[in-house]
Short mmCIF file of C-alpha atoms and ligand atoms in Angstrom, two decimals:
data_model
loop_
_atom_site.label_atom_id
_atom_site.label_comp_id
_atom_site.label_asym_id
_atom_site.label_seq_id
_atom_site.Cartn_x
_atom_site.Cartn_y
_atom_site.Cartn_z
CA LYS A 11 -3.91 -52.23 -25.79
CA PHE A 12 -1.35 -50.05 -22.85
CA ARG A 13 0.27 -47.87 -25.49
CA LYS A 14 -2.90 -46.65 -26.74
CA ASN A 15 -4.46 -45.87 -23.51
CA VAL A 16 -1.35 -44.01 -22.53
CA LEU A 17 -1.88 -42.15 -25.77
CA VAL A 18 -5.38 -41.57 -24.84
CA SER A 19 -4.69 -40.14 -20.97
CA MET A 20 -2.18 -37.80 -23.18
CA PHE A 21 -4.56 -36.53 -25.55
CA ALA A 22 -7.33 -35.90 -22.45
CA ALA A 23 -4.31 -34.38 -20.22
CA ALA A 24 -3.80 -31.97 -22.99
CA SER A 25 -7.22 -31.28 -23.72
CA LEU A 26 -7.82 -30.71 -20.26
CA ALA A 27 -4.74 -28.13 -20.38
CA LEU A 28 -6.22 -26.35 -23.13
CA ALA A 29 -9.36 -26.38 -21.39
CA ALA A 30 -7.95 -25.22 -18.07
CA PRO A 31 -7.97 -21.76 -18.38
CA ALA A 32 -11.69 -21.41 -19.42
CA ALA A 33 -12.70 -23.65 -15.87
CA LEU A 34 -10.52 -21.32 -13.89
CA ALA A 35 -11.35 -17.81 -12.74
CA ASN A 36 -11.72 -15.37 -15.36
CA THR A 37 -10.61 -11.70 -14.28
CA PHE A 38 -12.45 -8.91 -15.83
CA LYS A 39 -11.19 -5.44 -15.20
CA MET A 40 -12.52 -2.60 -14.12
CA ALA A 41 -12.04 0.90 -14.66
CA ILE A 42 -13.17 3.60 -12.05
CA GLY A 43 -12.92 7.21 -12.72
CA ASP A 44 -13.06 8.83 -9.20
CA ALA A 45 -11.12 7.69 -5.91
CA ALA A 46 -11.98 4.68 -3.82
CA GLY A 47 -14.84 5.73 -1.34
CA GLY A 48 -17.44 7.58 -3.39
CA THR A 49 -20.70 6.08 -5.52
CA GLN A 50 -19.01 4.96 -8.38
CA TRP A 51 -16.62 2.19 -5.83
CA GLU A 52 -19.61 1.40 -4.11
CA LEU A 53 -21.67 0.74 -7.18
CA GLY A 54 -18.38 -1.02 -8.64
CA THR A 55 -17.55 -3.02 -5.24
CA SER A 56 -21.23 -3.99 -5.28
CA PHE A 57 -21.33 -5.10 -8.75
CA ALA A 58 -18.07 -7.28 -8.48
CA LYS A 59 -19.21 -9.39 -4.81
CA ALA A 60 -22.83 -9.87 -6.62
CA PHE A 61 -20.94 -11.23 -10.12
CA SER A 62 -18.77 -13.16 -8.38
CA GLU A 63 -21.36 -14.59 -6.21
CA LYS A 64 -23.87 -15.47 -9.13
CA THR A 65 -20.89 -17.51 -11.02
CA GLY A 66 -20.06 -19.40 -8.44
CA GLY A 67 -16.87 -17.85 -7.84
CA LYS A 68 -15.86 -18.32 -11.47
CA HIS A 69 -15.72 -15.03 -12.33
CA LYS A 70 -14.02 -11.79 -10.76
CA VAL A 71 -13.63 -8.10 -11.38
CA ASP A 72 -10.86 -6.03 -10.10
CA LEU A 73 -10.96 -2.43 -9.65
CA PHE A 74 -8.97 -0.06 -10.54
CA PRO A 75 -10.12 3.53 -8.82
CA ASN A 76 -8.88 6.77 -9.78
CA GLY A 77 -8.17 6.89 -13.86
CA GLN A 78 -5.86 4.38 -13.10
CA LEU A 79 -7.05 3.04 -16.47
CA GLY A 80 -7.50 6.03 -18.27
CA ASP A 81 -9.31 9.26 -18.09
CA GLU A 82 -13.16 8.87 -18.13
CA GLN A 83 -13.87 9.83 -21.72
CA ASP A 84 -10.85 7.51 -22.93
CA THR A 85 -12.47 4.34 -21.41
CA VAL A 86 -15.48 4.58 -23.79
CA ASN A 87 -13.09 4.09 -26.27
CA ASN A 88 -11.34 1.45 -24.86
CA ALA A 89 -14.42 -0.43 -23.85
CA SER A 90 -15.55 0.19 -27.25
CA MET A 91 -12.90 -1.32 -28.71
CA GLY A 92 -12.63 -4.59 -26.57
CA LEU A 93 -9.76 -3.10 -24.83
CA LEU A 94 -11.04 -2.63 -21.39
CA ASP A 95 -14.03 -4.94 -19.64
CA PHE A 96 -15.99 -2.53 -17.53
CA SER A 97 -15.64 1.32 -17.03
CA ILE A 98 -17.93 3.38 -14.20
CA LEU A 99 -17.74 6.58 -14.88
CA ALA A 100 -19.95 10.05 -15.41
CA ILE A 101 -22.81 10.14 -17.60
CA ASN A 102 -22.03 13.34 -18.84
CA ASN A 103 -18.72 11.87 -20.08
CA VAL A 104 -20.46 9.21 -22.39
CA THR A 105 -22.57 12.17 -23.86
CA PRO A 106 -19.69 12.95 -26.66
CA PHE A 107 -20.03 9.11 -27.83
CA SER A 108 -23.78 8.81 -27.78
CA PRO A 109 -25.29 12.10 -27.70
CA THR A 110 -28.69 10.99 -27.26
CA VAL A 111 -27.99 10.49 -23.47
CA GLY A 112 -27.88 14.12 -23.31
CA VAL A 113 -31.79 14.24 -22.24
CA LEU A 114 -30.19 13.12 -18.53
CA THR A 115 -27.63 15.63 -18.77
CA LEU A 116 -30.31 18.63 -19.38
CA PRO A 117 -30.31 21.38 -16.98
CA TYR A 118 -33.33 20.90 -14.08
CA VAL A 119 -34.89 17.91 -16.33
CA ILE A 120 -34.28 15.40 -13.22
CA GLN A 121 -35.27 17.37 -9.83
CA SER A 122 -35.20 14.13 -7.43
CA ALA A 123 -33.21 11.19 -7.11
CA GLU A 124 -36.72 9.36 -7.38
CA ASP A 125 -36.78 10.98 -10.90
CA ALA A 126 -33.17 9.78 -11.97
CA LYS A 127 -34.19 6.28 -10.61
CA LYS A 128 -37.44 6.49 -12.61
CA LEU A 129 -35.83 7.57 -15.98
CA THR A 130 -32.75 5.19 -15.76
CA GLN A 131 -34.78 2.06 -14.66
CA GLY A 132 -37.63 2.71 -17.20
CA GLU A 133 -38.08 2.58 -20.88
CA ILE A 134 -36.33 5.60 -21.58
CA GLY A 135 -33.16 4.14 -19.70
CA LYS A 136 -33.81 0.93 -21.89
CA GLN A 137 -33.89 2.98 -25.11
CA LEU A 138 -30.52 4.53 -24.08
CA THR A 139 -29.06 1.41 -23.39
CA GLU A 140 -29.68 0.37 -26.76
CA ASN A 141 -28.39 3.72 -28.54
CA THR A 142 -25.29 3.48 -26.47
CA ILE A 143 -24.46 0.15 -27.73
CA ARG A 144 -25.26 1.29 -31.59
CA ASP A 145 -23.23 4.48 -31.00
CA ALA A 146 -20.51 3.44 -28.65
CA GLY A 147 -20.02 -0.07 -28.75
CA VAL A 148 -20.57 -0.15 -24.66
CA ARG A 149 -23.76 -1.63 -23.13
CA ILE A 150 -25.32 0.06 -19.62
CA VAL A 151 -25.67 -2.72 -17.01
CA GLY A 152 -25.75 -0.68 -13.57
CA TRP A 153 -26.05 2.64 -12.59
CA ALA A 154 -24.43 4.78 -9.54
CA TYR A 155 -26.86 7.43 -8.43
CA SER A 156 -24.68 10.16 -7.31
CA GLY A 157 -26.85 12.87 -6.04
CA PHE A 158 -27.20 16.43 -7.49
CA ARG A 159 -24.11 18.04 -8.73
CA VAL A 160 -23.11 21.03 -6.53
CA LEU A 161 -20.78 23.98 -7.61
CA THR A 162 -17.71 24.49 -5.11
CA ASN A 163 -14.94 27.36 -5.35
CA SER A 164 -11.82 28.66 -3.57
CA LYS A 165 -12.60 32.12 -4.01
CA LYS A 166 -16.02 33.36 -2.60
CA PRO A 167 -19.62 32.30 -1.53
CA VAL A 168 -21.44 32.23 -4.48
CA LYS A 169 -25.36 33.07 -4.05
CA THR A 170 -26.32 35.01 -7.41
CA LEU A 171 -25.33 34.51 -11.00
CA ASP A 172 -23.68 37.89 -10.27
CA ASP A 173 -21.61 36.20 -8.36
CA LEU A 174 -20.42 33.19 -10.70
CA LYS A 175 -18.79 36.10 -12.92
CA GLY A 176 -15.29 36.54 -12.85
CA LEU A 177 -15.01 32.77 -11.63
CA VAL A 178 -12.93 30.28 -13.49
CA VAL A 179 -14.86 27.00 -13.61
CA ARG A 180 -13.99 23.65 -14.93
CA VAL A 181 -16.62 21.71 -16.37
CA PRO A 182 -16.35 18.14 -18.37
CA LYS A 183 -15.82 18.34 -22.11
CA ASN A 184 -19.67 18.00 -22.27
CA GLU A 185 -21.49 20.55 -24.74
CA ILE A 186 -24.78 20.80 -22.27
CA MET A 187 -22.68 21.51 -19.48
CA ILE A 188 -20.71 24.15 -21.52
CA ALA A 189 -23.83 25.84 -22.90
CA THR A 190 -25.45 25.88 -19.03
CA TYR A 191 -22.46 27.99 -17.83
CA GLN A 192 -22.65 30.50 -20.92
CA ALA A 193 -26.09 30.72 -20.41
CA TRP A 194 -25.38 31.66 -16.69
CA GLY A 195 -23.04 34.11 -18.24
CA VAL A 196 -19.59 32.97 -17.77
CA ASN A 197 -17.46 31.18 -19.92
CA PRO A 198 -16.09 27.66 -18.45
CA THR A 199 -13.08 25.57 -18.46
CA PRO A 200 -13.76 22.31 -20.38
CA MET A 201 -10.89 19.77 -19.14
CA SER A 202 -11.08 16.24 -18.48
CA TRP A 203 -11.52 14.66 -15.12
CA ALA A 204 -8.45 13.33 -14.73
CA GLU A 205 -6.71 16.72 -14.33
CA THR A 206 -9.02 18.35 -12.29
CA PHE A 207 -7.80 17.96 -8.69
CA THR A 208 -4.44 19.16 -9.77
CA ALA A 209 -5.89 22.08 -11.46
CA LEU A 210 -7.82 23.02 -8.62
CA GLN A 211 -4.75 22.70 -6.24
CA GLN A 212 -2.39 24.58 -8.94
CA ARG A 213 -5.11 27.33 -9.15
CA VAL A 214 -5.37 26.95 -12.82
CA VAL A 215 -9.24 26.90 -12.05
CA ASP A 216 -11.16 28.16 -9.43
CA GLY A 217 -13.76 25.79 -9.03
CA GLN A 218 -15.97 22.88 -10.51
CA ASP A 219 -18.93 21.04 -10.08
CA ASN A 220 -19.89 17.68 -8.89
CA PRO A 221 -21.50 15.87 -6.03
CA TYR A 222 -21.25 15.87 -2.62
CA ILE A 223 -20.14 12.37 -2.23
CA THR A 224 -17.57 12.64 -5.44
CA VAL A 225 -16.47 15.89 -3.82
CA ALA A 226 -15.59 14.19 -0.08
CA ALA A 227 -13.97 11.09 -2.02
CA MET A 228 -11.49 13.48 -4.41
CA LYS A 229 -11.05 15.30 -1.29
CA PHE A 230 -11.84 18.38 -2.93
CA ASN A 231 -12.22 20.26 0.38
CA GLU A 232 -8.65 20.36 0.44
CA VAL A 233 -8.68 22.62 -2.18
CA GLN A 234 -11.92 24.42 -2.47
CA LYS A 235 -14.02 26.35 0.22
CA TYR A 236 -17.15 27.21 -0.83
CA ILE A 237 -20.24 25.22 -1.65
CA THR A 238 -23.42 26.43 -3.90
CA ASN A 239 -26.50 23.88 -3.83
CA ILE A 240 -26.87 24.41 -7.53
CA ARG A 241 -28.78 21.16 -7.82
CA TYR A 242 -28.74 21.63 -11.96
CA ILE A 243 -27.80 18.01 -13.01
CA PHE A 244 -28.26 14.85 -11.06
CA SER A 245 -25.28 12.95 -11.22
CA LEU A 246 -26.14 9.51 -13.11
CA GLU A 247 -22.93 7.32 -13.20
CA PRO A 248 -23.26 4.37 -15.93
CA LEU A 249 -21.67 0.96 -14.99
CA ILE A 250 -20.53 0.20 -19.03
CA ILE A 251 -19.41 -3.18 -20.10
CA SER A 252 -17.56 -3.48 -23.93
CA GLU A 253 -20.17 -4.60 -25.77
CA GLN A 254 -17.64 -6.72 -27.77
CA VAL A 255 -16.69 -8.47 -24.38
CA PHE A 256 -20.33 -9.32 -23.23
CA GLN A 257 -21.34 -10.80 -26.91
CA ALA A 258 -18.27 -12.65 -26.11
CA GLN A 259 -19.48 -14.28 -22.94
CA LYS A 260 -21.60 -17.59 -22.56
CA PRO A 261 -25.45 -17.09 -21.91
CA ASP A 262 -25.27 -17.58 -18.01
CA VAL A 263 -22.27 -14.90 -17.51
CA GLN A 264 -24.21 -12.48 -19.38
CA LYS A 265 -27.38 -13.11 -17.33
CA ALA A 266 -25.04 -13.12 -14.24
CA ILE A 267 -23.62 -9.61 -15.58
CA LEU A 268 -27.10 -8.10 -16.08
CA GLU A 269 -28.33 -9.17 -12.50
CA ALA A 270 -25.54 -8.26 -11.04
CA GLY A 271 -25.91 -4.84 -12.36
CA GLN A 272 -29.43 -4.45 -11.27
CA ALA A 273 -28.64 -5.67 -7.63
CA ALA A 274 -25.69 -3.14 -7.43
CA SER A 275 -28.04 -0.21 -8.86
CA GLU A 276 -30.21 -1.38 -5.91
CA HIS A 277 -27.72 -1.05 -3.56
CA SER A 278 -26.55 2.38 -5.07
CA TYR A 279 -29.56 4.55 -4.78
CA LYS A 280 -29.94 3.23 -1.22
CA TYR A 281 -26.46 4.21 -0.32
CA LEU A 282 -27.18 7.47 -1.81
CA LEU A 283 -29.88 8.35 0.29
CA GLU A 284 -28.42 6.73 3.48
CA THR A 285 -24.99 8.53 2.76
CA GLU A 286 -25.24 12.15 1.29
CA GLU A 287 -26.45 14.06 4.27
CA LYS A 288 -23.46 12.50 6.50
CA ILE A 289 -20.98 13.44 3.97
CA ARG A 290 -22.28 16.72 3.88
CA ALA A 291 -22.21 17.57 7.50
CA GLU A 292 -18.44 16.19 7.26
CA LEU A 293 -17.59 18.44 4.64
CA THR A 294 -18.91 21.34 6.71
CA ALA A 295 -16.85 20.16 9.53
CA LYS A 296 -13.54 19.87 7.79
CA GLY A 297 -14.41 23.85 6.76
CA MET A 298 -16.49 24.35 3.84
CA GLU A 299 -19.04 27.01 3.85
CA ILE A 300 -22.68 25.99 1.98
CA SER A 301 -25.07 27.83 0.80
CA ASP A 302 -27.97 27.80 -1.08
CA PRO A 303 -28.74 30.02 -4.80
CA ALA A 304 -30.78 33.43 -3.54
CA ASN A 305 -34.31 33.26 -4.69
CA GLY A 306 -34.67 29.25 -5.11
CA GLU A 307 -32.59 29.25 -8.14
CA LYS A 308 -35.23 30.66 -9.90
CA GLU A 309 -32.95 32.73 -12.11
CA TRP A 310 -30.69 29.72 -12.62
CA ILE A 311 -33.51 27.30 -13.82
CA GLU A 312 -34.96 30.17 -16.40
CA LYS A 313 -31.87 30.69 -17.89
CA ALA A 314 -30.47 27.48 -18.42
CA THR A 315 -34.02 26.02 -19.67
CA THR A 316 -34.70 28.37 -21.83
CA THR A 317 -31.62 28.61 -23.49
CA VAL A 318 -29.93 25.67 -22.96
CA TRP A 319 -33.13 22.96 -24.26
CA PRO A 320 -33.67 23.79 -27.41
CA LYS A 321 -30.34 24.04 -28.29
CA PHE A 322 -30.17 19.82 -27.62
CA TYR A 323 -33.30 18.93 -29.09
CA LYS A 324 -31.71 17.89 -32.76
CA SER A 325 -28.55 15.81 -30.75
CA ILE A 326 -30.90 14.09 -28.26
CA GLY A 327 -32.99 12.96 -30.92
CA GLY A 328 -35.83 15.45 -31.43
CA LYS A 329 -37.70 17.59 -28.80
CA ASP A 330 -39.84 14.64 -28.42
CA LYS A 331 -37.66 12.83 -26.74
CA LEU A 332 -37.37 15.23 -23.81
CA ASP A 333 -41.01 15.73 -23.90
CA ALA A 334 -41.17 11.67 -23.37
CA ALA A 335 -39.29 12.11 -20.10
CA LEU A 336 -41.18 15.15 -18.87
CA LYS A 337 -43.85 13.07 -19.23
CA SER A 338 -42.61 9.87 -17.81
CA LEU A 339 -41.57 12.28 -14.70
CA GLY A 340 -45.20 13.56 -14.50
CA ARG A 341 -44.36 16.81 -15.65
C1 MLT B 8 -16.96 15.01 -14.69
O1 MLT B 8 -16.97 15.92 -13.60
O2 MLT B 8 -16.10 14.88 -15.34
C2 MLT B 8 -17.31 13.77 -13.73
O3 MLT B 8 -18.63 13.91 -13.44
C3 MLT B 8 -16.56 12.59 -12.73
C4 MLT B 8 -17.29 11.78 -11.86
O4 MLT B 8 -16.85 11.05 -12.68
O5 MLT B 8 -16.96 11.47 -11.12
#
C-alpha cells in the first residue's frame, strides 16, 4: 500500500510540475514603434494594466518601446507568423499588409478626433478588423487616438504648397501618403519609421509628418524647427495581436484581451483630448515655430482629395467603402 501511495504522489508531483508553467504568470511581449511617453506607450501601459487586472495577475505584458522588437512594418510580419504577441504601430504601417484599412488614411476623410472614434468603434472598424485577420494574420484589439499628423521640417516655415517645393520629406512606406505628397507637387522619400530620427538628424531628409504627441515623444524638436498644421491624416495606431496567439488562448483570456483593449482605447481617447494642447505648447516653448497653412488648407485639400482618392478606390475595396465611411460621418 505504501509503495502504491508513493507512486501516486510521485505521479501527482510530476503532473503538477508539468502543469506548473500554465498556472504561473504568462508573459506576453508587446512591440511599440515609438519611444516611451507617447500615445502608443499610453495605450500599451493602459492595456497591460487592465489585462493583468482582468486575469487576476496571471497574465502580464512586457512592453518594448522604440522599435526594439523591429521596425513597425516588420512587427506585422512577426505577429502574423506567431513570433510576436502584440504590437502597437501606426495604421499607415498596417495598410501595406491589408490595403482596405487605407480608407482610414485617405487624406481628409477623418476631420476630427470624434470622426476617428466613430470610424474605429463602429461597423467599419469591425469590418477592417476582420480584414486584417484575413489578410495579415493579426487582430486589432485596441486603438490609440494620436491626433492629426502635422508637417515638421528643419529648413523654413511652410504655409503654401509652393513653400513645400525643394523640401525632402520622409514618409512611411505607404502608397497613399506617397501619392498625397506627389499631388502636392513633391516627391517624398519613403523610409521606415526606425530610420527616421537619424535621417532627420543627419539631414538626409528635411522633414516628416506625425502628430504633436509623437513629435514630442520622439524628441524630433531636437532636430526639427518648423511645424505646419496640415491635418491631412488623423493618426490611428492600432494595438494588434497575432491571430495565432489569440486563438491559442482560453476563452476567458481572449475575453480579457478584448475588454482590456476596449478600456485602453477609451483611455487613449481621453489622453489625447487632455494632452495634445499641452504638448503643443511645450514644443513651442522648446523653440519650434508653428504655422497654419495659408487659405485654410483649401488648396491642399482639393489637390489631395481629387487626385488621391480615386487612385485608391480599388485597393480599399471599391468607392462604396469610402462612401460608406463618409456617410457614417454624416458627409
Ligand atoms: C510612421 O510615420 O511611420 C508612423 O506613423 C510612426 C508612428 O508609429 O508613430
